[in-house]
Amino acid sequence: MAAETTAGKTERINLLKVLGPVHVWALGVGIVLVGEYMGWNFSVQKGGAYGSLIACLFIGLLYTCVAMIDSEVTSTVAAAGGQYAQAKHIVGPLMAFNVGLYLVLAYTMLEAADALVVGDLMATVAGQTGHDGLDPRPFVVFTVAILAWLNYRGVFMTLTVNFVITAIAFFALVVLLIGVKPWNPGEILMHSELLTDLPYGWIGVVAALQFGMWYYLGIEGTCQAAEEVRSAGRSIPLGTMSGMITLLIAAIITWYMAVGLMPWEYLGQTFLPMYDAAVLTDNTFLIVVLFIGTIFSAIASANGCINDASRAWFSMGRDRYLPIWFAAVHPRYRTPYRAILFLVPVAIAFGFTGLLDQVITFSILSGLLGYTFMSLNMMAFRRKWPLGSIKRGYIHPFHPLPALSLLVLCAATYFATFLGYGASLLAIMAFFIVASVWFHFHRYKFVRRADQFTMPWPKPKGY
Amino acid sequence: MENFWDILTWGAWIGAAALLLWMILDAIRVNREYSEELLISSREGADELLEADKKGGK
């Protein structure tokens, strides 16, 4: 039996510490890269090609702040659950409960959306080969099932697979870049003919911000691996920051290729912009490579989402914010197997709705709420535990500028979301208010209040 | 080609069912073989930073 004896007294089974910076990179970039293959292009519909580029850079700044803040806090709070565990230690239980829910909903819905993409791609290919009307549901279920199985069997193999398929998906974009010959403008890329002024002015650029998040949404998921990396203080900052650099590069080359190949009116509407870009080159090799890249990016994203959602659910169970039954660790595979299993039907149910845009909007809004928390959390963290009071694996520069920038950027993105999805924004706010009331009046009485604070930190400054 | 997609569709259903069944059966087996106390005995992560703090390091 793979149980671990702690201090020679109590036999415990903990999650396995086997991951390195490469796995952290694979987790973060793996979740996000699908956003380069689809979704980001709706920002072109809102703000035109240049509006999308401004959104890409503006939101890139937001996520760079997220990555820096996350790296510092996670290098200190080395616990599964990521931002949930951070909120618990730094802000308090009600915030932690809400952040935990943001995480589980954001990742489970994104997983469902990824599985839907795989199903839709299979149906598209079937249609192109003369088999119209293929039911995508078996492929949605199979995608969720095989990735859940992989996650169930162990985190090392799960994230090693994610590394391989994410790297292939990234290099597929690089292959396309080489294929469109950027050194010879006018042969394939037609930037001078296709680029226009801002079609809807600056309000269009603001509206594009919401979809600009697709370029990077999910990079903060790296910190869910904190309890399973061999050296959280080193691996999490290294994996997260290198992941963010990878995504900035991928975002820029994606935008550059797509806007040089198709007019913004078409680019803003298509569901598979990079696959379409390959089709426009009329090169069979590039079409096959981009089809593989699209499928792999969706699978890598779903795989990372299962990993992250299950860790957040598991951590909440371990602290009794949810029934402790969910806090079980598999004695052989050392994974949170009950949390993984429980979330399978939830993801399939979201997938079966077929409402890709609604599922994704709910996922993005949950993520945005999480980023708002992170800026407030960072300011509280530095105020309560100033530099030098506790050991930090990474210290981000220019504090409080990144936290304040993140807060301002979040406010701008809320406004942009309200312009496009006001009803969804209000609905999700109402949901979290109801959940908070339930937690405060019903669930919190089950929590063992002293047990949840595990970090051997000094008392916070001022307490 | 028609047969190929039909086979693939059934293969996906059967594969998904087999994987889900395997996980459920394994979870039931684990629940029977190990005590609940042991299965939920995990404690929030420890790292070298934590160890350094415990020893009084900063």
Short mmCIF file of C-alpha atoms in Angstrom, two decimals:
data_model
loop_
_atom_site.label_atom_id
_atom_site.label_comp_id
_atom_site.label_asym_id
_atom_site.label_seq_id
_atom_site.Cartn_x
_atom_site.Cartn_y
_atom_site.Cartn_z
CA MET A 1 0.00 0.00 0.00
CA ALA A 2 1.29 3.44 -0.88
CA ALA A 3 0.37 5.10 2.38
CA GLU A 4 2.78 7.51 4.00
CA THR A 5 3.72 7.60 7.65
CA THR A 6 3.99 11.07 9.08
CA ALA A 7 6.16 11.56 12.16
CA GLY A 8 5.87 7.85 12.87
CA LYS A 9 2.42 8.28 14.38
CA THR A 10 -0.43 8.67 11.96
CA GLU A 11 -0.63 6.84 8.69
CA ARG A 12 -1.65 9.31 5.99
CA ILE A 13 -2.18 9.25 2.25
CA ASN A 14 -1.21 12.51 0.60
CA LEU A 15 -1.16 13.66 -3.00
CA LEU A 16 2.04 12.63 -4.72
CA LYS A 17 4.83 15.21 -5.20
CA VAL A 18 6.14 14.23 -8.61
CA LEU A 19 5.71 17.26 -10.86
CA GLY A 20 8.29 19.71 -12.16
CA PRO A 21 8.21 23.09 -13.94
CA VAL A 22 7.53 21.39 -17.28
CA HIS A 23 4.28 19.93 -15.91
CA VAL A 24 3.29 23.30 -14.48
CA TRP A 25 3.85 24.83 -17.94
CA ALA A 26 1.83 22.00 -19.53
CA LEU A 27 -1.03 22.56 -17.10
CA GLY A 28 -1.22 26.33 -17.66
CA VAL A 29 -0.56 26.53 -21.39
CA GLY A 30 -2.54 23.33 -22.00
CA ILE A 31 -5.71 24.85 -20.56
CA VAL A 32 -5.30 28.09 -22.49
CA LEU A 33 -3.96 27.27 -25.95
CA VAL A 34 -7.38 26.25 -27.30
CA GLY A 35 -8.24 29.96 -26.98
CA GLU A 36 -5.68 30.68 -29.71
CA TYR A 37 -7.39 28.17 -31.99
CA MET A 38 -10.90 29.58 -31.43
CA GLY A 39 -12.78 32.20 -29.48
CA TRP A 40 -10.28 35.07 -29.55
CA ASN A 41 -11.53 35.99 -33.02
CA PHE A 42 -14.89 37.17 -31.65
CA SER A 43 -12.91 40.18 -30.42
CA VAL A 44 -12.37 40.99 -34.13
CA GLN A 45 -16.14 41.05 -34.62
CA LYS A 46 -16.47 43.61 -31.81
CA GLY A 47 -13.51 45.87 -32.54
CA GLY A 48 -12.04 45.00 -35.93
CA ALA A 49 -8.52 43.61 -36.49
CA TYR A 50 -6.65 46.41 -34.71
CA GLY A 51 -9.26 46.45 -31.93
CA SER A 52 -8.51 42.77 -31.37
CA LEU A 53 -4.78 43.48 -31.24
CA ILE A 54 -5.28 46.24 -28.67
CA ALA A 55 -7.47 43.85 -26.62
CA CYS A 56 -4.79 41.15 -26.99
CA LEU A 57 -2.10 43.44 -25.57
CA PHE A 58 -4.30 45.07 -22.92
CA ILE A 59 -5.59 41.73 -21.62
CA GLY A 60 -2.05 40.36 -21.96
CA LEU A 61 -1.03 42.96 -19.41
CA LEU A 62 -3.90 41.84 -17.15
CA TYR A 63 -2.75 38.23 -17.30
CA THR A 64 0.89 39.14 -16.78
CA CYS A 65 -0.26 40.75 -13.52
CA VAL A 66 -2.25 37.57 -12.75
CA ALA A 67 0.79 35.38 -13.41
CA MET A 68 3.11 37.49 -11.25
CA ILE A 69 0.66 37.75 -8.35
CA ASP A 70 -0.19 34.06 -8.54
CA SER A 71 3.47 33.09 -8.62
CA GLU A 72 4.24 34.99 -5.43
CA VAL A 73 1.26 33.82 -3.39
CA THR A 74 1.41 30.22 -4.60
CA SER A 75 5.13 29.99 -3.93
CA THR A 76 4.12 30.58 -0.31
CA VAL A 77 0.78 28.73 -0.01
CA ALA A 78 1.84 25.37 -1.41
CA ALA A 79 -1.58 23.72 -1.33
CA ALA A 80 -3.98 22.06 -3.75
CA GLY A 81 -6.92 24.30 -4.49
CA GLY A 82 -4.73 27.21 -5.60
CA GLN A 83 -6.58 30.49 -5.20
CA TYR A 84 -9.10 28.78 -2.92
CA ALA A 85 -6.35 27.92 -0.42
CA GLN A 86 -4.91 31.43 -0.79
CA ALA A 87 -8.29 33.04 -0.06
CA LYS A 88 -8.76 30.83 2.98
CA HIS A 89 -5.46 31.85 4.54
CA ILE A 90 -5.39 35.50 3.53
CA VAL A 91 -8.99 36.77 3.37
CA GLY A 92 -11.35 34.36 5.10
CA PRO A 93 -13.73 31.39 4.75
CA LEU A 94 -16.61 33.07 2.87
CA MET A 95 -14.23 34.46 0.25
CA ALA A 96 -12.55 31.06 0.02
CA PHE A 97 -15.86 29.28 -0.52
CA ASN A 98 -16.76 31.68 -3.34
CA VAL A 99 -13.33 31.42 -4.96
CA GLY A 100 -13.52 27.61 -4.75
CA LEU A 101 -16.87 27.72 -6.56
CA TYR A 102 -15.51 30.12 -9.21
CA LEU A 103 -12.69 27.66 -9.86
CA VAL A 104 -14.82 24.53 -10.06
CA LEU A 105 -17.44 26.15 -12.30
CA ALA A 106 -14.90 27.91 -14.54
CA TYR A 107 -12.91 24.72 -15.13
CA THR A 108 -15.80 22.26 -15.37
CA MET A 109 -17.63 24.45 -17.88
CA LEU A 110 -14.48 25.02 -19.88
CA GLU A 111 -13.93 21.24 -19.90
CA ALA A 112 -17.47 20.75 -21.20
CA ALA A 113 -16.90 23.40 -23.88
CA ASP A 114 -13.65 21.69 -24.94
CA ALA A 115 -15.41 18.33 -25.20
CA LEU A 116 -18.17 19.99 -27.25
CA VAL A 117 -15.50 21.33 -29.62
CA VAL A 118 -14.08 17.81 -30.09
CA GLY A 119 -17.58 16.49 -30.80
CA ASP A 120 -18.34 19.30 -33.25
CA LEU A 121 -15.02 18.80 -35.04
CA MET A 122 -15.78 15.09 -35.51
CA ALA A 123 -19.21 15.99 -36.88
CA THR A 124 -17.62 18.54 -39.24
CA VAL A 125 -15.10 16.02 -40.57
CA ALA A 126 -17.87 13.41 -40.97
CA GLY A 127 -19.90 15.97 -42.95
CA GLN A 128 -16.92 16.68 -45.20
CA THR A 129 -16.59 12.96 -45.94
CA GLY A 130 -20.24 12.61 -46.87
CA HIS A 131 -21.71 11.50 -43.53
CA ASP A 132 -23.99 14.38 -42.56
CA GLY A 133 -25.73 14.63 -39.22
CA LEU A 134 -23.18 12.74 -37.11
CA ASP A 135 -24.22 12.76 -33.43
CA PRO A 136 -21.40 14.56 -31.55
CA ARG A 137 -22.54 13.34 -28.10
CA PRO A 138 -20.65 10.00 -28.01
CA PHE A 139 -17.42 11.90 -28.74
CA VAL A 140 -18.20 14.46 -26.03
CA VAL A 141 -18.74 11.66 -23.50
CA PHE A 142 -15.72 9.69 -24.67
CA THR A 143 -13.45 12.76 -24.41
CA VAL A 144 -14.58 13.45 -20.84
CA ALA A 145 -14.37 9.75 -19.88
CA ILE A 146 -10.88 9.03 -21.22
CA LEU A 147 -9.43 12.24 -19.73
CA ALA A 148 -11.11 11.56 -16.38
CA TRP A 149 -9.63 8.06 -16.48
CA LEU A 150 -6.19 9.48 -17.18
CA ASN A 151 -6.54 11.92 -14.29
CA TYR A 152 -7.81 9.13 -12.05
CA ARG A 153 -4.72 7.02 -12.77
CA GLY A 154 -2.13 9.59 -11.76
CA VAL A 155 -1.07 13.18 -12.10
CA PHE A 156 2.39 12.53 -13.57
CA MET A 157 1.13 10.70 -16.66
CA THR A 158 -1.77 13.14 -17.03
CA LEU A 159 0.44 16.20 -17.22
CA THR A 160 3.17 14.47 -19.21
CA VAL A 161 0.56 13.70 -21.88
CA ASN A 162 -0.60 17.30 -21.61
CA PHE A 163 2.94 18.52 -22.19
CA VAL A 164 3.30 16.46 -25.38
CA ILE A 165 -0.05 17.40 -26.94
CA THR A 166 0.23 21.07 -25.89
CA ALA A 167 3.70 21.31 -27.43
CA ILE A 168 2.37 19.75 -30.67
CA ALA A 169 -0.55 22.24 -30.72
CA PHE A 170 1.86 25.16 -30.18
CA PHE A 171 4.22 23.99 -32.93
CA ALA A 172 1.26 23.56 -35.28
CA LEU A 173 0.83 27.35 -35.04
CA VAL A 174 4.54 27.83 -35.73
CA VAL A 175 4.31 25.50 -38.76
CA LEU A 176 1.40 27.57 -40.09
CA LEU A 177 3.43 30.74 -39.55
CA ILE A 178 6.27 29.31 -41.63
CA GLY A 179 3.77 28.05 -44.22
CA VAL A 180 2.29 31.53 -44.82
CA LYS A 181 5.76 32.96 -45.53
CA PRO A 182 5.75 36.11 -43.37
CA TRP A 183 9.08 37.10 -44.95
CA ASN A 184 7.28 37.60 -48.26
CA PRO A 185 4.27 39.90 -47.59
CA GLY A 186 1.72 40.00 -50.39
CA GLU A 187 2.28 36.40 -51.52
CA ILE A 188 -0.05 34.73 -49.00
CA LEU A 189 -0.49 37.27 -46.22
CA MET A 190 -2.43 40.34 -47.38
CA HIS A 191 -2.17 42.70 -44.46
CA SER A 192 -2.03 45.85 -46.56
CA GLU A 193 -5.33 44.95 -48.29
CA LEU A 194 -7.18 43.48 -45.31
CA LEU A 195 -6.36 45.72 -42.35
CA THR A 196 -8.79 48.57 -41.76
CA ASP A 197 -9.32 51.35 -39.21
CA LEU A 198 -11.34 50.65 -36.07
CA PRO A 199 -14.81 49.86 -37.54
CA TYR A 200 -16.73 50.74 -34.34
CA GLY A 201 -14.27 53.22 -32.85
CA TRP A 202 -12.94 52.91 -29.31
CA ILE A 203 -16.19 51.55 -27.83
CA GLY A 204 -15.63 48.55 -30.12
CA VAL A 205 -12.19 48.10 -28.59
CA VAL A 206 -13.74 48.10 -25.09
CA ALA A 207 -16.31 45.53 -26.23
CA ALA A 208 -13.46 43.40 -27.63
CA LEU A 209 -11.83 43.11 -24.20
CA GLN A 210 -14.14 40.30 -23.10
CA PHE A 211 -13.05 38.07 -25.97
CA GLY A 212 -9.44 39.19 -25.63
CA MET A 213 -9.44 37.06 -22.47
CA TRP A 214 -9.51 33.94 -24.66
CA TYR A 215 -5.87 34.42 -25.55
CA TYR A 216 -4.85 33.71 -21.94
CA LEU A 217 -7.86 32.45 -19.93
CA GLY A 218 -6.75 29.70 -17.56
CA ILE A 219 -3.02 30.39 -17.07
CA GLU A 220 -3.77 30.92 -13.38
CA GLY A 221 -4.61 27.20 -13.24
CA THR A 222 -0.93 26.43 -12.74
CA CYS A 223 -1.20 26.98 -9.00
CA GLN A 224 -3.63 24.06 -8.60
CA ALA A 225 -0.57 21.83 -8.93
CA ALA A 226 1.13 23.43 -5.92
CA GLU A 227 0.68 20.41 -3.65
CA GLU A 228 1.98 17.96 -6.25
CA VAL A 229 5.14 19.73 -7.48
CA ARG A 230 8.48 18.76 -6.03
CA SER A 231 9.43 22.33 -5.20
CA ALA A 232 6.51 24.73 -5.28
CA GLY A 233 8.63 27.77 -4.48
CA ARG A 234 10.71 27.24 -7.63
CA SER A 235 8.51 25.25 -10.02
CA ILE A 236 5.30 27.29 -9.86
CA PRO A 237 6.87 30.69 -10.71
CA LEU A 238 9.08 29.11 -13.39
CA GLY A 239 6.25 27.16 -15.03
CA THR A 240 3.73 30.02 -14.79
CA MET A 241 5.98 32.78 -16.11
CA SER A 242 7.37 30.66 -18.96
CA GLY A 243 3.77 29.68 -19.77
CA MET A 244 2.74 33.33 -19.90
CA ILE A 245 5.64 34.12 -22.26
CA THR A 246 4.59 31.19 -24.49
CA LEU A 247 1.02 32.50 -24.61
CA LEU A 248 2.06 36.06 -25.45
CA ILE A 249 4.09 34.72 -28.38
CA ALA A 250 1.25 32.41 -29.48
CA ALA A 251 -1.32 35.24 -29.23
CA ILE A 252 0.70 37.61 -31.39
CA ILE A 253 1.49 35.10 -34.14
CA THR A 254 -2.13 33.88 -34.13
CA TRP A 255 -3.46 37.41 -34.63
CA TYR A 256 -0.82 38.21 -37.25
CA MET A 257 -1.58 35.14 -39.39
CA ALA A 258 -5.38 35.27 -39.15
CA VAL A 259 -5.82 38.98 -39.96
CA GLY A 260 -3.47 38.63 -42.93
CA LEU A 261 -5.45 35.74 -44.40
CA MET A 262 -9.11 36.73 -44.10
CA PRO A 263 -11.18 39.92 -43.89
CA TRP A 264 -12.19 40.96 -40.39
CA GLU A 265 -15.91 40.60 -41.18
CA TYR A 266 -15.41 36.86 -41.79
CA LEU A 267 -12.75 36.30 -39.12
CA GLY A 268 -15.07 37.74 -36.46
CA GLN A 269 -17.71 35.09 -37.12
CA THR A 270 -15.97 31.81 -37.80
CA PHE A 271 -15.78 29.14 -35.08
CA LEU A 272 -12.46 27.66 -36.20
CA PRO A 273 -10.30 30.59 -37.35
CA MET A 274 -6.94 28.82 -37.41
CA TYR A 275 -8.29 25.76 -39.21
CA ASP A 276 -9.94 28.12 -41.70
CA ALA A 277 -6.64 29.96 -42.06
CA ALA A 278 -4.98 26.68 -43.03
CA VAL A 279 -7.79 25.89 -45.49
CA LEU A 280 -7.26 29.30 -47.13
CA THR A 281 -3.62 28.43 -47.85
CA ASP A 282 -4.91 25.49 -49.95
CA ASN A 283 -2.04 23.39 -48.58
CA THR A 284 -3.15 19.88 -47.54
CA PHE A 285 -0.21 19.44 -45.16
CA LEU A 286 -1.07 22.65 -43.31
CA ILE A 287 -4.77 21.71 -43.17
CA VAL A 288 -3.94 18.35 -41.56
CA VAL A 289 -1.46 19.93 -39.13
CA LEU A 290 -3.97 22.58 -38.02
CA PHE A 291 -6.74 19.98 -37.66
CA ILE A 292 -4.45 18.00 -35.33
CA GLY A 293 -3.46 21.19 -33.50
CA THR A 294 -7.11 22.15 -32.97
CA ILE A 295 -8.10 18.72 -31.64
CA PHE A 296 -5.01 18.48 -29.40
CA SER A 297 -5.50 21.97 -27.99
CA ALA A 298 -9.11 21.15 -27.04
CA ILE A 299 -8.10 17.83 -25.45
CA ALA A 300 -5.20 19.41 -23.53
CA SER A 301 -7.51 22.10 -22.24
CA ALA A 302 -10.15 19.61 -21.07
CA ASN A 303 -7.43 17.48 -19.46
CA GLY A 304 -6.01 20.42 -17.49
CA CYS A 305 -9.50 21.52 -16.48
CA ILE A 306 -10.30 18.09 -14.99
CA ASN A 307 -7.06 18.29 -13.02
CA ASP A 308 -7.79 21.77 -11.69
CA ALA A 309 -11.52 21.43 -10.97
CA SER A 310 -10.95 18.18 -9.06
CA ARG A 311 -8.16 19.72 -6.92
CA ALA A 312 -10.39 22.68 -5.98
CA TRP A 313 -13.32 20.37 -5.16
CA PHE A 314 -11.03 18.04 -3.20
CA SER A 315 -9.55 20.91 -1.18
CA MET A 316 -12.96 22.28 -0.28
CA GLY A 317 -13.98 18.81 0.87
CA ARG A 318 -10.80 18.46 2.95
CA ASP A 319 -11.66 21.65 4.82
CA ARG A 320 -15.30 20.48 5.17
CA TYR A 321 -16.58 23.37 3.10
CA LEU A 322 -18.17 20.46 1.23
CA PRO A 323 -18.75 16.92 2.57
CA ILE A 324 -15.36 15.49 3.60
CA TRP A 325 -16.17 12.37 1.54
CA PHE A 326 -14.75 14.30 -1.45
CA ALA A 327 -11.37 14.63 0.28
CA ALA A 328 -10.39 10.99 -0.31
CA VAL A 329 -7.04 10.23 -1.96
CA HIS A 330 -6.60 7.03 -3.96
CA PRO A 331 -4.15 4.83 -2.02
CA ARG A 332 -2.45 3.57 -5.18
CA TYR A 333 -2.65 6.42 -7.68
CA ARG A 334 -2.58 9.22 -5.06
CA THR A 335 -5.21 11.26 -6.87
CA PRO A 336 -8.41 12.87 -5.52
CA TYR A 337 -10.40 10.08 -7.17
CA ARG A 338 -13.83 10.83 -5.71
CA ALA A 339 -13.65 14.50 -6.75
CA ILE A 340 -12.59 13.43 -10.26
CA LEU A 341 -15.44 10.91 -10.53
CA PHE A 342 -18.07 13.25 -9.09
CA LEU A 343 -17.33 15.98 -11.63
CA VAL A 344 -17.60 13.63 -14.65
CA PRO A 345 -21.43 13.66 -14.87
CA VAL A 346 -21.44 17.39 -14.13
CA ALA A 347 -19.17 18.07 -17.13
CA ILE A 348 -21.16 15.69 -19.36
CA ALA A 349 -24.41 17.42 -18.33
CA PHE A 350 -22.98 20.82 -19.31
CA GLY A 351 -21.70 19.28 -22.54
CA PHE A 352 -25.09 17.79 -23.41
CA THR A 353 -26.77 21.18 -23.24
CA GLY A 354 -24.98 21.98 -26.52
CA LEU A 355 -25.04 25.66 -25.51
CA LEU A 356 -21.37 26.33 -26.22
CA ASP A 357 -21.57 30.13 -26.00
CA GLN A 358 -23.56 30.18 -22.73
CA VAL A 359 -21.29 27.58 -21.12
CA ILE A 360 -18.19 29.55 -22.11
CA THR A 361 -19.66 32.88 -20.96
CA PHE A 362 -20.40 31.41 -17.53
CA SER A 363 -16.86 30.01 -17.43
CA ILE A 364 -15.29 33.39 -18.37
CA LEU A 365 -17.36 35.27 -15.81
CA SER A 366 -16.33 32.85 -13.06
CA GLY A 367 -12.71 33.42 -14.09
CA LEU A 368 -13.15 37.20 -14.04
CA LEU A 369 -14.57 37.09 -10.52
CA GLY A 370 -11.51 35.09 -9.54
CA TYR A 371 -9.12 37.70 -11.00
CA THR A 372 -10.90 40.47 -9.10
CA PHE A 373 -10.35 38.51 -5.92
CA MET A 374 -6.65 38.05 -6.76
CA SER A 375 -5.92 41.78 -6.88
CA LEU A 376 -7.59 42.37 -3.51
CA ASN A 377 -5.95 39.24 -2.11
CA MET A 378 -2.48 40.42 -3.15
CA MET A 379 -2.88 43.75 -1.41
CA ALA A 380 -4.13 42.03 1.76
CA PHE A 381 -1.25 39.51 1.58
CA ARG A 382 1.50 42.14 1.43
CA ARG A 383 -0.22 44.23 4.12
CA LYS A 384 -0.73 41.37 6.58
CA TRP A 385 2.55 39.56 5.90
CA PRO A 386 5.07 42.16 4.62
CA LEU A 387 8.27 41.08 2.86
CA GLY A 388 10.60 39.36 5.28
CA SER A 389 7.87 38.16 7.64
CA ILE A 390 7.43 34.80 5.83
CA LYS A 391 9.45 32.82 3.29
CA ARG A 392 8.50 33.56 -0.32
CA GLY A 393 9.75 31.51 -3.29
CA TYR A 394 9.16 34.46 -5.63
CA ILE A 395 8.60 38.18 -5.03
CA HIS A 396 6.86 40.04 -7.83
CA PRO A 397 8.16 43.52 -8.67
CA PHE A 398 6.49 46.97 -8.52
CA HIS A 399 3.86 46.11 -5.88
CA PRO A 400 1.10 47.44 -5.70
CA LEU A 401 1.15 48.44 -9.36
CA PRO A 402 0.30 44.96 -10.77
CA ALA A 403 -2.53 44.45 -8.26
CA LEU A 404 -4.01 47.90 -8.97
CA SER A 405 -3.61 47.42 -12.74
CA LEU A 406 -5.37 44.06 -12.47
CA LEU A 407 -8.27 45.67 -10.58
CA VAL A 408 -8.66 48.45 -13.17
CA LEU A 409 -8.44 45.97 -16.06
CA CYS A 410 -11.04 43.73 -14.39
CA ALA A 411 -13.40 46.72 -14.01
CA ALA A 412 -13.00 47.54 -17.72
CA THR A 413 -13.67 43.90 -18.64
CA TYR A 414 -16.81 43.81 -16.43
CA PHE A 415 -18.06 46.84 -18.34
CA ALA A 416 -17.28 45.12 -21.64
CA THR A 417 -19.05 41.96 -20.47
CA PHE A 418 -22.06 43.99 -19.35
CA LEU A 419 -22.31 45.44 -22.86
CA GLY A 420 -22.53 42.00 -24.43
CA TYR A 421 -23.80 39.64 -21.75
CA GLY A 422 -25.48 41.82 -19.09
CA ALA A 423 -28.14 39.22 -18.23
CA SER A 424 -25.52 36.46 -17.81
CA LEU A 425 -23.45 38.74 -15.57
CA LEU A 426 -26.41 39.47 -13.31
CA ALA A 427 -27.45 35.79 -13.27
CA ILE A 428 -24.01 34.62 -12.16
CA MET A 429 -23.85 37.33 -9.48
CA ALA A 430 -27.24 36.17 -8.14
CA PHE A 431 -26.03 32.56 -8.14
CA PHE A 432 -22.95 33.35 -6.06
CA ILE A 433 -24.96 35.49 -3.60
CA VAL A 434 -27.39 32.59 -3.02
CA ALA A 435 -24.47 30.15 -2.64
CA SER A 436 -22.81 32.50 -0.11
CA VAL A 437 -25.99 32.68 1.97
CA TRP A 438 -26.21 28.86 1.95
CA PHE A 439 -22.58 28.55 3.03
CA HIS A 440 -22.88 31.13 5.81
CA PHE A 441 -26.11 29.86 7.37
CA HIS A 442 -25.93 26.14 6.64
CA ARG A 443 -22.51 24.80 5.69
CA TYR A 444 -19.99 26.73 7.77
CA LYS A 445 -21.13 25.07 11.01
CA PHE A 446 -19.56 21.81 9.77
CA VAL A 447 -16.13 23.39 9.27
CA ARG A 448 -13.45 22.72 11.87
CA ARG A 449 -12.29 26.29 12.05
CA ALA A 450 -8.81 25.83 13.47
CA ASP A 451 -7.93 22.83 11.26
CA GLN A 452 -8.28 24.73 8.00
CA PHE A 453 -5.34 27.07 8.65
CA THR A 454 -2.28 24.96 8.03
CA MET A 455 0.47 27.46 7.21
CA PRO A 456 2.92 28.01 10.08
CA TRP A 457 2.91 31.76 9.58
CA PRO A 458 3.26 34.42 12.27
CA LYS A 459 0.19 36.40 13.23
CA PRO A 460 -0.73 38.88 10.52
CA LYS A 461 0.51 42.42 11.03
CA GLY A 462 -1.99 44.46 13.03
CA TYR A 463 -3.70 41.43 14.64
CA MET B 1 -17.46 5.38 -45.16
CA GLU B 2 -20.98 5.25 -43.74
CA ASN B 3 -20.03 2.10 -41.80
CA PHE B 4 -16.80 3.68 -40.56
CA TRP B 5 -18.62 6.56 -38.82
CA ASP B 6 -21.25 4.20 -37.39
CA ILE B 7 -18.51 1.97 -35.97
CA LEU B 8 -16.66 5.01 -34.59
CA THR B 9 -19.83 6.30 -32.92
CA TRP B 10 -20.54 2.95 -31.26
CA GLY B 11 -16.87 2.62 -30.36
CA ALA B 12 -17.00 5.98 -28.58
CA TRP B 13 -20.13 5.00 -26.62
CA ILE B 14 -18.69 1.61 -25.65
CA GLY B 15 -15.24 2.99 -24.83
CA ALA B 16 -16.72 5.75 -22.66
CA ALA B 17 -18.98 3.27 -20.83
CA ALA B 18 -16.06 0.87 -20.24
CA LEU B 19 -13.82 3.62 -18.82
CA LEU B 20 -16.53 5.00 -16.56
CA LEU B 21 -17.42 1.51 -15.36
CA TRP B 22 -13.77 0.75 -14.63
CA MET B 23 -13.43 3.88 -12.50
CA ILE B 24 -16.65 3.23 -10.59
CA LEU B 25 -15.71 -0.39 -9.88
CA ASP B 26 -12.20 0.63 -8.80
CA ALA B 27 -13.61 3.32 -6.50
CA ILE B 28 -15.98 0.77 -4.91
CA ARG B 29 -13.09 -1.69 -4.44
CA VAL B 30 -10.91 0.99 -2.80
CA ASN B 31 -13.76 2.05 -0.52
CA ARG B 32 -14.14 -1.58 0.62
CA GLU B 33 -10.44 -2.37 1.06
CA TYR B 34 -9.33 0.76 2.92
CA SER B 35 -10.71 2.49 5.96
CA GLU B 36 -12.46 5.80 5.41
CA GLU B 37 -10.18 7.39 8.00
CA LEU B 38 -7.12 6.50 5.93
CA LEU B 39 -8.63 7.60 2.63
CA ILE B 40 -9.46 11.10 3.95
CA SER B 41 -6.26 11.44 5.97
CA SER B 42 -4.56 13.85 3.54
CA ARG B 43 -3.29 17.11 4.99
CA GLU B 44 -2.73 20.38 3.17
CA GLY B 45 0.57 20.42 1.31
CA ALA B 46 3.96 20.65 2.85
CA ASP B 47 6.88 22.13 0.98
CA GLU B 48 10.48 22.95 1.72
CA LEU B 49 9.34 26.51 2.43
CA LEU B 50 6.99 25.20 5.10
CA GLU B 51 9.73 23.07 6.60
CA ALA B 52 12.05 26.08 6.67
CA ASP B 53 9.39 28.11 8.47
CA LYS B 54 8.84 25.34 11.02
CA LYS B 55 12.54 25.35 11.78
CA GLY B 56 12.39 29.11 12.31
CA GLY B 57 13.88 30.01 8.94
CA LYS B 58 12.57 32.93 6.94
#
